[in-house]
Amino acid sequence: MMQSNALPTIDDVASAAERLSGVAVRTPLISSPRLDEMVGGRVLLKPEPLQRTGSFKFRGAYNRISRIPEDQRAGGVVACSSGNHAQGVAAAATLMGMPSVIVMPKDAPAMKRVRTIAFGGEVVEYDREHDDRDAIADEIARERGAVFVPPYDDFHIIAGQGTVGLEIAEDLAARGLVPDVVVANASGGGLISGIALAVKHHFPEARVMTAEPAGFDDHARSFRSGGRERNNRVTGSICDALLAATPGKLTFEISSRIVGEGVSATDEEVARAVAFAFEELKIVVEPGGAVALAAVLAGKLDLKGKVAAIVLSGGNVDGALFARCLAAA
């Protein structure tokens, strides 16, 4: 298996796509005439809520877990997640006939916890502000002989998430379109770094950008400073899926070279994007999955006369929060 400190390439993203073929959903690119009219350009949306387990996270989880050698599978896997990586790991492990334990914050959405268990995962809760989730996961791994599956800072995780970008590039090319900009949300950075590997390979001139919740824009600040900046808070946004403290080491090595810029959106702007996706696209998108769309709707990207691909990264939102987003829009 590839060393954990190595960086994947476009060939590794292509290898992940082969492994995921017939297992993951190849989500389509969709458009909205109203959105195109609003921005004065052409916007193609990548709806990962339609993905297995409801988010892009299944891609990286399955690519990583399916590559664990047979002699290391008996103890199963352990992961840390607020919900989407949890579900992806649980589902992938179950498909591979392996047990899984997920270390999940107590304030994670109840629906994500319930679904993680339904996919076959065992949930161990922790306090986000006081407990060390990595230490908890390490202890479980030692006790059970389990393999730790990181949420983003891993060779095969990044390559698996990169299949989102590979599909975008292939589907745009099939339509005869060249993207001016591709935007995806960022937390630890596995998705955006993987997407950038694929998109920049096929379209070197395209801009690839991060989208983050306001107050948790560690990638954008890190791009400006040249080092991995940390957020001052660990809670305080409706975008529960995007609250990593700092960009990953491996992911930032990639994104700092071929992404390098980002935008952010407030919770109010994100709520409006969740409502827009529901009302106009007929798709349920969770707040963390709607940040890139929120930035577009808020006019933070000039898309006039341009072609843009925007990732809607997940749709695992509990009913109460979804209702609040619709009411606030």
PDB file of N, CA and C in Angstrom, residues 83-159:
ATOM      1  N   GLY A  83     -20.111  13.020  10.651  1.00  0.00           N
ATOM      2  CA  GLY A  83     -21.242  12.367  10.015  1.00  0.00           C
ATOM      3  C   GLY A  83     -21.085  11.851   8.605  1.00  0.00           C
ATOM      4  N   ASN A  84     -20.539  12.629   7.687  1.00  0.00           N
ATOM      5  CA  ASN A  84     -20.481  12.171   6.302  1.00  0.00           C
ATOM      6  C   ASN A  84     -19.366  11.146   6.070  1.00  0.00           C
ATOM      7  N   HIS A  85     -18.193  11.421   6.608  1.00  0.00           N
ATOM      8  CA  HIS A  85     -17.114  10.424   6.532  1.00  0.00           C
ATOM      9  C   HIS A  85     -17.517   9.184   7.320  1.00  0.00           C
ATOM     10  N   ALA A  86     -18.219   9.402   8.433  1.00  0.00           N
ATOM     11  CA  ALA A  86     -18.693   8.285   9.252  1.00  0.00           C
ATOM     12  C   ALA A  86     -19.557   7.335   8.430  1.00  0.00           C
ATOM     13  N   GLN A  87     -20.510   7.896   7.708  1.00  0.00           N
ATOM     14  CA  GLN A  87     -21.410   7.071   6.909  1.00  0.00           C
ATOM     15  C   GLN A  87     -20.673   6.399   5.755  1.00  0.00           C
ATOM     16  N   GLY A  88     -19.771   7.139   5.128  1.00  0.00           N
ATOM     17  CA  GLY A  88     -19.002   6.559   4.036  1.00  0.00           C
ATOM     18  C   GLY A  88     -18.145   5.402   4.489  1.00  0.00           C
ATOM     19  N   VAL A  89     -17.474   5.564   5.632  1.00  0.00           N
ATOM     20  CA  VAL A  89     -16.626   4.500   6.179  1.00  0.00           C
ATOM     21  C   VAL A  89     -17.469   3.306   6.590  1.00  0.00           C
ATOM     22  N   ALA A  90     -18.575   3.553   7.288  1.00  0.00           N
ATOM     23  CA  ALA A  90     -19.427   2.451   7.733  1.00  0.00           C
ATOM     24  C   ALA A  90     -19.954   1.650   6.557  1.00  0.00           C
ATOM     25  N   ALA A  91     -20.426   2.344   5.531  1.00  0.00           N
ATOM     26  CA  ALA A  91     -20.974   1.664   4.355  1.00  0.00           C
ATOM     27  C   ALA A  91     -19.894   0.897   3.605  1.00  0.00           C
ATOM     28  N   ALA A  92     -18.735   1.538   3.416  1.00  0.00           N
ATOM     29  CA  ALA A  92     -17.649   0.879   2.688  1.00  0.00           C
ATOM     30  C   ALA A  92     -17.146  -0.343   3.441  1.00  0.00           C
ATOM     31  N   ALA A  93     -16.987  -0.214   4.763  1.00  0.00           N
ATOM     32  CA  ALA A  93     -16.517  -1.342   5.553  1.00  0.00           C
ATOM     33  C   ALA A  93     -17.507  -2.505   5.491  1.00  0.00           C
ATOM     34  N   THR A  94     -18.780  -2.199   5.584  1.00  0.00           N
ATOM     35  CA  THR A  94     -19.798  -3.241   5.505  1.00  0.00           C
ATOM     36  C   THR A  94     -19.746  -3.955   4.162  1.00  0.00           C
ATOM     37  N   LEU A  95     -19.568  -3.191   3.086  1.00  0.00           N
ATOM     38  CA  LEU A  95     -19.457  -3.792   1.757  1.00  0.00           C
ATOM     39  C   LEU A  95     -18.258  -4.729   1.665  1.00  0.00           C
ATOM     40  N   MET A  96     -17.209  -4.404   2.412  1.00  0.00           N
ATOM     41  CA  MET A  96     -15.995  -5.221   2.404  1.00  0.00           C
ATOM     42  C   MET A  96     -16.030  -6.319   3.463  1.00  0.00           C
ATOM     43  N   GLY A  97     -17.151  -6.435   4.195  1.00  0.00           N
ATOM     44  CA  GLY A  97     -17.275  -7.463   5.216  1.00  0.00           C
ATOM     45  C   GLY A  97     -16.463  -7.188   6.460  1.00  0.00           C
ATOM     46  N   MET A  98     -16.234  -5.895   6.772  1.00  0.00           N
ATOM     47  CA  MET A  98     -15.407  -5.513   7.911  1.00  0.00           C
ATOM     48  C   MET A  98     -16.216  -4.705   8.919  1.00  0.00           C
ATOM     49  N   PRO A  99     -15.931  -4.843  10.215  1.00  0.00           N
ATOM     50  CA  PRO A  99     -16.588  -4.003  11.213  1.00  0.00           C
ATOM     51  C   PRO A  99     -15.997  -2.595  11.195  1.00  0.00           C
ATOM     52  N   SER A 100     -16.764  -1.634  11.708  1.00  0.00           N
ATOM     53  CA  SER A 100     -16.269  -0.257  11.744  1.00  0.00           C
ATOM     54  C   SER A 100     -16.711   0.414  13.035  1.00  0.00           C
ATOM     55  N   VAL A 101     -15.834   1.270  13.576  1.00  0.00           N
ATOM     56  CA  VAL A 101     -16.134   2.084  14.748  1.00  0.00           C
ATOM     57  C   VAL A 101     -15.908   3.542  14.361  1.00  0.00           C
ATOM     58  N   ILE A 102     -16.894   4.388  14.665  1.00  0.00           N
ATOM     59  CA  ILE A 102     -16.792   5.793  14.309  1.00  0.00           C
ATOM     60  C   ILE A 102     -16.799   6.644  15.566  1.00  0.00           C
ATOM     61  N   VAL A 103     -15.762   7.457  15.747  1.00  0.00           N
ATOM     62  CA  VAL A 103     -15.678   8.396  16.858  1.00  0.00           C
ATOM     63  C   VAL A 103     -16.353   9.683  16.390  1.00  0.00           C
ATOM     64  N   MET A 104     -17.500  10.006  16.989  1.00  0.00           N
ATOM     65  CA  MET A 104     -18.361  11.070  16.487  1.00  0.00           C
ATOM     66  C   MET A 104     -18.668  12.092  17.590  1.00  0.00           C
ATOM     67  N   PRO A 105     -18.635  13.389  17.295  1.00  0.00           N
ATOM     68  CA  PRO A 105     -18.946  14.390  18.324  1.00  0.00           C
ATOM     69  C   PRO A 105     -20.385  14.275  18.803  1.00  0.00           C
ATOM     70  N   LYS A 106     -20.587  14.578  20.090  1.00  0.00           N
ATOM     71  CA  LYS A 106     -21.917  14.472  20.671  1.00  0.00           C
ATOM     72  C   LYS A 106     -22.918  15.408  20.001  1.00  0.00           C
ATOM     73  N   ASP A 107     -22.413  16.530  19.452  1.00  0.00           N
ATOM     74  CA  ASP A 107     -23.319  17.503  18.833  1.00  0.00           C
ATOM     75  C   ASP A 107     -23.518  17.260  17.338  1.00  0.00           C
ATOM     76  N   ALA A 108     -23.057  16.119  16.842  1.00  0.00           N
ATOM     77  CA  ALA A 108     -23.295  15.788  15.429  1.00  0.00           C
ATOM     78  C   ALA A 108     -24.796  15.630  15.206  1.00  0.00           C
ATOM     79  N   PRO A 109     -25.279  15.965  14.018  1.00  0.00           N
ATOM     80  CA  PRO A 109     -26.708  15.808  13.734  1.00  0.00           C
ATOM     81  C   PRO A 109     -27.184  14.391  14.025  1.00  0.00           C
ATOM     82  N   ALA A 110     -28.321  14.303  14.696  1.00  0.00           N
ATOM     83  CA  ALA A 110     -28.853  12.999  15.081  1.00  0.00           C
ATOM     84  C   ALA A 110     -29.059  12.093  13.881  1.00  0.00           C
ATOM     85  N   MET A 111     -29.496  12.674  12.785  1.00  0.00           N
ATOM     86  CA  MET A 111     -29.743  11.880  11.579  1.00  0.00           C
ATOM     87  C   MET A 111     -28.456  11.223  11.079  1.00  0.00           C
ATOM     88  N   LYS A 112     -27.337  11.932  11.163  1.00  0.00           N
ATOM     89  CA  LYS A 112     -26.073  11.361  10.701  1.00  0.00           C
ATOM     90  C   LYS A 112     -25.636  10.208  11.610  1.00  0.00           C
ATOM     91  N   ARG A 113     -25.889  10.359  12.911  1.00  0.00           N
ATOM     92  CA  ARG A 113     -25.556   9.285  13.838  1.00  0.00           C
ATOM     93  C   ARG A 113     -26.402   8.050  13.547  1.00  0.00           C
ATOM     94  N   VAL A 114     -27.695   8.257  13.379  1.00  0.00           N
ATOM     95  CA  VAL A 114     -28.607   7.139  13.120  1.00  0.00           C
ATOM     96  C   VAL A 114     -28.238   6.430  11.822  1.00  0.00           C
ATOM     97  N   ARG A 115     -27.921   7.208  10.796  1.00  0.00           N
ATOM     98  CA  ARG A 115     -27.588   6.611   9.500  1.00  0.00           C
ATOM     99  C   ARG A 115     -26.247   5.868   9.547  1.00  0.00           C
ATOM    100  N   THR A 116     -25.301   6.386  10.322  1.00  0.00           N
ATOM    101  CA  THR A 116     -24.019   5.695  10.463  1.00  0.00           C
ATOM    102  C   THR A 116     -24.226   4.307  11.053  1.00  0.00           C
ATOM    103  N   ILE A 117     -25.068   4.240  12.074  1.00  0.00           N
ATOM    104  CA  ILE A 117     -25.379   2.946  12.692  1.00  0.00           C
ATOM    105  C   ILE A 117     -26.102   2.047  11.695  1.00  0.00           C
ATOM    106  N   ALA A 118     -27.018   2.641  10.925  1.00  0.00           N
ATOM    107  CA  ALA A 118     -27.775   1.854   9.942  1.00  0.00           C
ATOM    108  C   ALA A 118     -26.866   1.264   8.871  1.00  0.00           C
ATOM    109  N   PHE A 119     -25.779   1.962   8.545  1.00  0.00           N
ATOM    110  CA  PHE A 119     -24.839   1.450   7.544  1.00  0.00           C
ATOM    111  C   PHE A 119     -23.898   0.400   8.126  1.00  0.00           C
ATOM    112  N   GLY A 120     -24.018   0.127   9.422  1.00  0.00           N
ATOM    113  CA  GLY A 120     -23.216  -0.921  10.038  1.00  0.00           C
ATOM    114  C   GLY A 120     -22.140  -0.447  10.974  1.00  0.00           C
ATOM    115  N   GLY A 121     -22.063   0.862  11.224  1.00  0.00           N
ATOM    116  CA  GLY A 121     -21.019   1.388  12.097  1.00  0.00           C
ATOM    117  C   GLY A 121     -21.401   1.385  13.566  1.00  0.00           C
ATOM    118  N   GLU A 122     -20.396   1.237  14.408  1.00  0.00           N
ATOM    119  CA  GLU A 122     -20.566   1.387  15.857  1.00  0.00           C
ATOM    120  C   GLU A 122     -20.104   2.795  16.212  1.00  0.00           C
ATOM    121  N   VAL A 123     -20.928   3.573  16.894  1.00  0.00           N
ATOM    122  CA  VAL A 123     -20.608   4.964  17.198  1.00  0.00           C
ATOM    123  C   VAL A 123     -20.100   5.116  18.624  1.00  0.00           C
ATOM    124  N   VAL A 124     -18.959   5.808  18.775  1.00  0.00           N
ATOM    125  CA  VAL A 124     -18.417   6.194  20.074  1.00  0.00           C
ATOM    126  C   VAL A 124     -18.407   7.720  20.101  1.00  0.00           C
ATOM    127  N   GLU A 125     -19.124   8.320  21.055  1.00  0.00           N
ATOM    128  CA  GLU A 125     -19.257   9.777  21.084  1.00  0.00           C
ATOM    129  C   GLU A 125     -18.150  10.441  21.894  1.00  0.00           C
ATOM    130  N   TYR A 126     -17.867  11.729  21.566  1.00  0.00           N
ATOM    131  CA  TYR A 126     -16.902  12.526  22.315  1.00  0.00           C
ATOM    132  C   TYR A 126     -17.364  13.977  22.351  1.00  0.00           C
ATOM    133  N   ASP A 127     -16.786  14.748  23.264  1.00  0.00           N
ATOM    134  CA  ASP A 127     -17.086  16.172  23.390  1.00  0.00           C
ATOM    135  C   ASP A 127     -16.113  16.946  22.506  1.00  0.00           C
ATOM    136  N   ARG A 128     -16.660  17.667  21.524  1.00  0.00           N
ATOM    137  CA  ARG A 128     -15.835  18.352  20.529  1.00  0.00           C
ATOM    138  C   ARG A 128     -14.883  19.373  21.156  1.00  0.00           C
ATOM    139  N   GLU A 129     -15.316  20.004  22.245  1.00  0.00           N
ATOM    140  CA  GLU A 129     -14.523  21.081  22.843  1.00  0.00           C
ATOM    141  C   GLU A 129     -13.539  20.596  23.900  1.00  0.00           C
ATOM    142  N   HIS A 130     -13.739  19.409  24.437  1.00  0.00           N
ATOM    143  CA  HIS A 130     -12.892  18.972  25.554  1.00  0.00           C
ATOM    144  C   HIS A 130     -12.135  17.667  25.314  1.00  0.00           C
ATOM    145  N   ASP A 131     -12.607  16.825  24.437  1.00  0.00           N
ATOM    146  CA  ASP A 131     -11.976  15.526  24.223  1.00  0.00           C
ATOM    147  C   ASP A 131     -11.073  15.524  22.987  1.00  0.00           C
ATOM    148  N   ASP A 132     -10.102  14.631  22.993  1.00  0.00           N
ATOM    149  CA  ASP A 132      -9.185  14.452  21.861  1.00  0.00           C
ATOM    150  C   ASP A 132      -9.677  13.247  21.049  1.00  0.00           C
ATOM    151  N   ARG A 133     -10.346  13.528  19.947  1.00  0.00           N
ATOM    152  CA  ARG A 133     -10.934  12.435  19.179  1.00  0.00           C
ATOM    153  C   ARG A 133      -9.862  11.513  18.604  1.00  0.00           C
ATOM    154  N   ASP A 134      -8.726  12.069  18.227  1.00  0.00           N
ATOM    155  CA  ASP A 134      -7.668  11.243  17.647  1.00  0.00           C
ATOM    156  C   ASP A 134      -7.111  10.264  18.681  1.00  0.00           C
ATOM    157  N   ALA A 135      -6.999  10.739  19.925  1.00  0.00           N
ATOM    158  CA  ALA A 135      -6.510   9.852  20.994  1.00  0.00           C
ATOM    159  C   ALA A 135      -7.505   8.729  21.247  1.00  0.00           C
ATOM    160  N   ILE A 136      -8.790   9.059  21.206  1.00  0.00           N
ATOM    161  CA  ILE A 136      -9.822   8.041  21.387  1.00  0.00           C
ATOM    162  C   ILE A 136      -9.735   7.000  20.270  1.00  0.00           C
ATOM    163  N   ALA A 137      -9.605   7.478  19.035  1.00  0.00           N
ATOM    164  CA  ALA A 137      -9.517   6.567  17.894  1.00  0.00           C
ATOM    165  C   ALA A 137      -8.260   5.705  17.970  1.00  0.00           C
ATOM    166  N   ASP A 138      -7.138   6.300  18.396  1.00  0.00           N
ATOM    167  CA  ASP A 138      -5.883   5.541  18.517  1.00  0.00           C
ATOM    168  C   ASP A 138      -6.030   4.398  19.523  1.00  0.00           C
ATOM    169  N   GLU A 139      -6.707   4.685  20.631  1.00  0.00           N
ATOM    170  CA  GLU A 139      -6.888   3.660  21.661  1.00  0.00           C
ATOM    171  C   GLU A 139      -7.758   2.514  21.138  1.00  0.00           C
ATOM    172  N   ILE A 140      -8.808   2.863  20.414  1.00  0.00           N
ATOM    173  CA  ILE A 140      -9.680   1.842  19.833  1.00  0.00           C
ATOM    174  C   ILE A 140      -8.908   0.995  18.828  1.00  0.00           C
ATOM    175  N   ALA A 141      -8.101   1.672  18.001  1.00  0.00           N
ATOM    176  CA  ALA A 141      -7.316   0.953  16.996  1.00  0.00           C
ATOM    177  C   ALA A 141      -6.361  -0.043  17.648  1.00  0.00           C
ATOM    178  N   ARG A 142      -5.729   0.377  18.747  1.00  0.00           N
ATOM    179  CA  ARG A 142      -4.798  -0.521  19.452  1.00  0.00           C
ATOM    180  C   ARG A 142      -5.535  -1.693  20.079  1.00  0.00           C
ATOM    181  N   GLU A 143      -6.659  -1.407  20.712  1.00  0.00           N
ATOM    182  CA  GLU A 143      -7.403  -2.449  21.408  1.00  0.00           C
ATOM    183  C   GLU A 143      -7.960  -3.498  20.447  1.00  0.00           C
ATOM    184  N   ARG A 144      -8.417  -3.054  19.302  1.00  0.00           N
ATOM    185  CA  ARG A 144      -9.113  -3.956  18.380  1.00  0.00           C
ATOM    186  C   ARG A 144      -8.266  -4.395  17.190  1.00  0.00           C
ATOM    187  N   GLY A 145      -7.101  -3.798  17.038  1.00  0.00           N
ATOM    188  CA  GLY A 145      -6.298  -4.102  15.860  1.00  0.00           C
ATOM    189  C   GLY A 145      -6.942  -3.542  14.604  1.00  0.00           C
ATOM    190  N   ALA A 146      -7.634  -2.412  14.763  1.00  0.00           N
ATOM    191  CA  ALA A 146      -8.341  -1.798  13.636  1.00  0.00           C
ATOM    192  C   ALA A 146      -7.416  -0.874  12.851  1.00  0.00           C
ATOM    193  N   VAL A 147      -7.739  -0.669  11.585  1.00  0.00           N
ATOM    194  CA  VAL A 147      -7.002   0.252  10.718  1.00  0.00           C
ATOM    195  C   VAL A 147      -7.690   1.612  10.764  1.00  0.00           C
ATOM    196  N   PHE A 148      -6.914   2.662  11.056  1.00  0.00           N
ATOM    197  CA  PHE A 148      -7.488   4.001  11.099  1.00  0.00           C
ATOM    198  C   PHE A 148      -7.679   4.530   9.677  1.00  0.00           C
ATOM    199  N   VAL A 149      -8.871   5.055   9.401  1.00  0.00           N
ATOM    200  CA  VAL A 149      -9.179   5.627   8.092  1.00  0.00           C
ATOM    201  C   VAL A 149      -9.369   7.133   8.269  1.00  0.00           C
ATOM    202  N   PRO A 150      -8.374   7.950   7.883  1.00  0.00           N
ATOM    203  CA  PRO A 150      -8.458   9.395   8.094  1.00  0.00           C
ATOM    204  C   PRO A 150      -9.584  10.015   7.262  1.00  0.00           C
ATOM    205  N   PRO A 151     -10.104  11.148   7.704  1.00  0.00           N
ATOM    206  CA  PRO A 151     -11.170  11.791   6.936  1.00  0.00           C
ATOM    207  C   PRO A 151     -10.692  12.482   5.669  1.00  0.00           C
ATOM    208  N   TYR A 152      -9.418  12.871   5.625  1.00  0.00           N
ATOM    209  CA  TYR A 152      -8.950  13.591   4.427  1.00  0.00           C
ATOM    210  C   TYR A 152      -7.457  13.457   4.158  1.00  0.00           C
ATOM    211  N   ASP A 153      -6.621  13.400   5.175  1.00  0.00           N
ATOM    212  CA  ASP A 153      -5.174  13.460   4.952  1.00  0.00           C
ATOM    213  C   ASP A 153      -4.595  12.079   4.678  1.00  0.00           C
ATOM    214  N   ASP A 154      -4.958  11.518   3.550  1.00  0.00           N
ATOM    215  CA  ASP A 154      -4.567  10.157   3.198  1.00  0.00           C
ATOM    216  C   ASP A 154      -4.517  10.038   1.674  1.00  0.00           C
ATOM    217  N   PHE A 155      -3.508   9.360   1.194  1.00  0.00           N
ATOM    218  CA  PHE A 155      -3.280   9.182  -0.245  1.00  0.00           C
ATOM    219  C   PHE A 155      -4.530   8.681  -0.971  1.00  0.00           C
ATOM    220  N   HIS A 156      -5.098   7.571  -0.497  1.00  0.00           N
ATOM    221  CA  HIS A 156      -6.218   6.958  -1.206  1.00  0.00           C
ATOM    222  C   HIS A 156      -7.539   7.698  -0.977  1.00  0.00           C
ATOM    223  N   ILE A 157      -7.662   8.375   0.166  1.00  0.00           N
ATOM    224  CA  ILE A 157      -8.842   9.213   0.395  1.00  0.00           C
ATOM    225  C   ILE A 157      -8.850  10.358  -0.620  1.00  0.00           C
ATOM    226  N   ILE A 158      -7.739  11.046  -0.756  1.00  0.00           N
ATOM    227  CA  ILE A 158      -7.642  12.176  -1.696  1.00  0.00           C
ATOM    228  C   ILE A 158      -7.918  11.700  -3.122  1.00  0.00           C
ATOM    229  N   ALA A 159      -7.307  10.575  -3.498  1.00  0.00           N
ATOM    230  CA  ALA A 159      -7.504  10.053  -4.854  1.00  0.00           C
ATOM    231  C   ALA A 159      -8.968   9.703  -5.088  1.00  0.00           C
TER     232      ALA A 159
END
